mmCIF file with all atom_site columns, C-alpha atoms in Angstrom:
data_model
loop_
_atom_site.group_PDB
_atom_site.id
_atom_site.type_symbol
_atom_site.label_atom_id
_atom_site.label_alt_id
_atom_site.label_comp_id
_atom_site.label_asym_id
_atom_site.label_entity_id
_atom_site.label_seq_id
_atom_site.pdbx_PDB_ins_code
_atom_site.Cartn_x
_atom_site.Cartn_y
_atom_site.Cartn_z
_atom_site.occupancy
_atom_site.B_iso_or_equiv
_atom_site.pdbx_formal_charge
_atom_site.auth_seq_id
_atom_site.auth_comp_id
_atom_site.auth_asym_id
_atom_site.auth_atom_id
_atom_site.pdbx_PDB_model_num
ATOM 1  C CA . MET Q 1 1  ? -4.649  19.740 -19.268 1.00 74.00 ? 1  MET Q CA 1
ATOM 2  C CA . ALA Q 1 2  ? -7.601  22.059 -19.737 1.00 78.00 ? 2  ALA Q CA 1
ATOM 3  C CA . THR Q 1 3  ? -9.813  20.174 -17.332 1.00 85.00 ? 3  THR Q CA 1
ATOM 4  C CA . PRO Q 1 4  ? -11.285 21.207 -13.997 1.00 89.00 ? 4  PRO Q CA 1
ATOM 5  C CA . GLY Q 1 5  ? -8.846  20.906 -11.148 1.00 92.00 ? 5  GLY Q CA 1
ATOM 6  C CA . MET Q 1 6  ? -5.577  21.130 -13.080 1.00 93.00 ? 6  MET Q CA 1
ATOM 7  C CA . GLY Q 1 7  ? -4.922  24.634 -11.749 1.00 94.00 ? 7  GLY Q CA 1
ATOM 8  C CA . ASP Q 1 8  ? -5.777  23.441 -8.257  1.00 95.00 ? 8  ASP Q CA 1
ATOM 9  C CA . ALA Q 1 9  ? -3.261  20.610 -8.643  1.00 96.00 ? 9  ALA Q CA 1
ATOM 10 C CA . LEU Q 1 10 ? -0.609  23.077 -9.779  1.00 96.00 ? 10 LEU Q CA 1
ATOM 11 C CA . SER Q 1 11 ? -1.270  25.463 -6.897  1.00 96.00 ? 11 SER Q CA 1
ATOM 12 C CA . GLY Q 1 12 ? -1.132  22.557 -4.478  1.00 96.00 ? 12 GLY Q CA 1
ATOM 13 C CA . ILE Q 1 13 ? 2.238   21.469 -5.821  1.00 96.00 ? 13 ILE Q CA 1
ATOM 14 C CA . VAL Q 1 14 ? 3.613   25.010 -5.586  1.00 97.00 ? 14 VAL Q CA 1
ATOM 15 C CA . GLY Q 1 15 ? 2.092   25.437 -2.132  1.00 97.00 ? 15 GLY Q CA 1
ATOM 16 C CA . THR Q 1 16 ? 3.808   22.320 -0.818  1.00 95.00 ? 16 THR Q CA 1
ATOM 17 C CA . MET Q 1 17 ? 7.135   23.609 -2.073  1.00 95.00 ? 17 MET Q CA 1
ATOM 18 C CA . LEU Q 1 18 ? 6.541   26.977 -0.442  1.00 98.00 ? 18 LEU Q CA 1
ATOM 19 C CA . ALA Q 1 19 ? 5.662   25.174 2.792   1.00 97.00 ? 19 ALA Q CA 1
ATOM 20 C CA . GLN Q 1 20 ? 9.101   23.572 2.618   1.00 96.00 ? 20 GLN Q CA 1
ATOM 21 C CA . HIS Q 1 21 ? 10.641  27.075 2.689   1.00 97.00 ? 21 HIS Q CA 1
ATOM 22 C CA . MET Q 1 22 ? 11.570  27.158 -0.986  1.00 97.00 ? 22 MET Q CA 1
ATOM 23 C CA . ALA Q 1 23 ? 11.996  30.621 -2.495  1.00 98.00 ? 23 ALA Q CA 1
ATOM 24 C CA . PRO Q 1 24 ? 8.774   31.685 -4.251  1.00 97.00 ? 24 PRO Q CA 1
ATOM 25 C CA . PHE Q 1 25 ? 10.235  31.874 -7.757  1.00 97.00 ? 25 PHE Q CA 1
ATOM 26 C CA . ASP Q 1 26 ? 11.999  28.530 -7.344  1.00 97.00 ? 26 ASP Q CA 1
ATOM 27 C CA . ALA Q 1 27 ? 8.822   26.917 -5.991  1.00 97.00 ? 27 ALA Q CA 1
ATOM 28 C CA . LEU Q 1 28 ? 6.858   28.219 -8.959  1.00 97.00 ? 28 LEU Q CA 1
ATOM 29 C CA . ALA Q 1 29 ? 9.435   27.097 -11.530 1.00 97.00 ? 29 ALA Q CA 1
ATOM 30 C CA . LEU Q 1 30 ? 9.848   23.634 -10.024 1.00 96.00 ? 30 LEU Q CA 1
ATOM 31 C CA . GLY Q 1 31 ? 6.109   23.280 -9.448  1.00 96.00 ? 31 GLY Q CA 1
ATOM 32 C CA . VAL Q 1 32 ? 5.318   24.016 -13.087 1.00 97.00 ? 32 VAL Q CA 1
ATOM 33 C CA . PHE Q 1 33 ? 8.001   21.574 -14.199 1.00 97.00 ? 33 PHE Q CA 1
ATOM 34 C CA . VAL Q 1 34 ? 6.791   18.779 -11.905 1.00 96.00 ? 34 VAL Q CA 1
ATOM 35 C CA . HIS Q 1 35 ? 3.168   19.393 -12.939 1.00 96.00 ? 35 HIS Q CA 1
ATOM 36 C CA . GLY Q 1 36 ? 4.120   19.117 -16.610 1.00 95.00 ? 36 GLY Q CA 1
ATOM 37 C CA . HIS Q 1 37 ? 6.344   16.087 -16.038 1.00 96.00 ? 37 HIS Q CA 1
ATOM 38 C CA . ALA Q 1 38 ? 3.554   14.230 -14.234 1.00 96.00 ? 38 ALA Q CA 1
ATOM 39 C CA . ALA Q 1 39 ? 1.118   15.202 -16.999 1.00 95.00 ? 39 ALA Q CA 1
ATOM 40 C CA . ASP Q 1 40 ? 3.510   13.894 -19.668 1.00 95.00 ? 40 ASP Q CA 1
ATOM 41 C CA . ARG Q 1 41 ? 3.727   10.578 -17.827 1.00 96.00 ? 41 ARG Q CA 1
ATOM 42 C CA . VAL Q 1 42 ? -0.067  10.324 -17.575 1.00 95.00 ? 42 VAL Q CA 1
ATOM 43 C CA . ALA Q 1 43 ? -0.481  11.206 -21.254 1.00 93.00 ? 43 ALA Q CA 1
ATOM 44 C CA . ALA Q 1 44 ? 2.030   8.517  -22.230 1.00 95.00 ? 44 ALA Q CA 1
ATOM 45 C CA . ARG Q 1 45 ? 0.045   5.964  -20.245 1.00 92.00 ? 45 ARG Q CA 1
ATOM 46 C CA . LEU Q 1 46 ? -3.563  7.039  -20.924 1.00 89.00 ? 46 LEU Q CA 1
ATOM 47 C CA . GLY Q 1 47 ? -3.338  9.133  -24.069 1.00 86.00 ? 47 GLY Q CA 1
ATOM 48 C CA . ARG Q 1 48 ? -3.290  12.881 -24.550 1.00 86.00 ? 48 ARG Q CA 1
ATOM 49 C CA . ILE Q 1 49 ? -7.049  13.324 -24.313 1.00 86.00 ? 49 ILE Q CA 1
ATOM 50 C CA . GLY Q 1 50 ? -9.393  12.415 -21.507 1.00 84.00 ? 50 GLY Q CA 1
ATOM 51 C CA . TYR Q 1 51 ? -7.309  12.354 -18.365 1.00 89.00 ? 51 TYR Q CA 1
ATOM 52 C CA . ILE Q 1 52 ? -8.337  14.406 -15.361 1.00 91.00 ? 52 ILE Q CA 1
ATOM 53 C CA . ALA Q 1 53 ? -6.628  16.176 -12.477 1.00 93.00 ? 53 ALA Q CA 1
ATOM 54 C CA . GLY Q 1 54 ? -6.982  13.116 -10.249 1.00 94.00 ? 54 GLY Q CA 1
ATOM 55 C CA . ASP Q 1 55 ? -4.935  11.094 -12.742 1.00 95.00 ? 55 ASP Q CA 1
ATOM 56 C CA . LEU Q 1 56 ? -2.181  13.690 -12.568 1.00 95.00 ? 56 LEU Q CA 1
ATOM 57 C CA . ILE Q 1 57 ? -2.233  13.786 -8.759  1.00 95.00 ? 57 ILE Q CA 1
ATOM 58 C CA . GLU Q 1 58 ? -2.005  9.994  -8.577  1.00 96.00 ? 58 GLU Q CA 1
ATOM 59 C CA . GLU Q 1 59 ? 1.057   10.148 -10.836 1.00 96.00 ? 59 GLU Q CA 1
ATOM 60 C CA . LEU Q 1 60 ? 2.917   12.718 -8.707  1.00 96.00 ? 60 LEU Q CA 1
ATOM 61 C CA . PRO Q 1 61 ? 4.784   10.289 -6.397  1.00 96.00 ? 61 PRO Q CA 1
ATOM 62 C CA . ALA Q 1 62 ? 6.156   8.279  -9.317  1.00 96.00 ? 62 ALA Q CA 1
ATOM 63 C CA . ALA Q 1 63 ? 6.982   11.430 -11.281 1.00 96.00 ? 63 ALA Q CA 1
ATOM 64 C CA . LEU Q 1 64 ? 8.855   12.909 -8.322  1.00 94.00 ? 64 LEU Q CA 1
ATOM 65 C CA . GLU Q 1 65 ? 10.691  9.618  -7.818  1.00 95.00 ? 65 GLU Q CA 1
ATOM 66 C CA . THR Q 1 66 ? 12.132  9.862  -11.338 1.00 94.00 ? 66 THR Q CA 1
ATOM 67 C CA . LEU Q 1 67 ? 13.380  13.399 -10.664 1.00 89.00 ? 67 LEU Q CA 1
ATOM 68 C CA . PHE Q 1 68 ? 14.836  13.058 -7.185  1.00 82.00 ? 68 PHE Q CA 1
#
């Protein structure tokens, strides 16, 4: 997860939750969880090393589907 763009992906996730009028702390907590959940799914598919932020972003719809 220490690759360029991972923080941007996280802030984008949190920002979308804030845009949906979620309380700031709740948006942050859920955003961090969703970011990690998507990353876990990517790591299970591609391996723990070598994936990039774009891989995580592509995984977000499927990761959210499993949660909601």
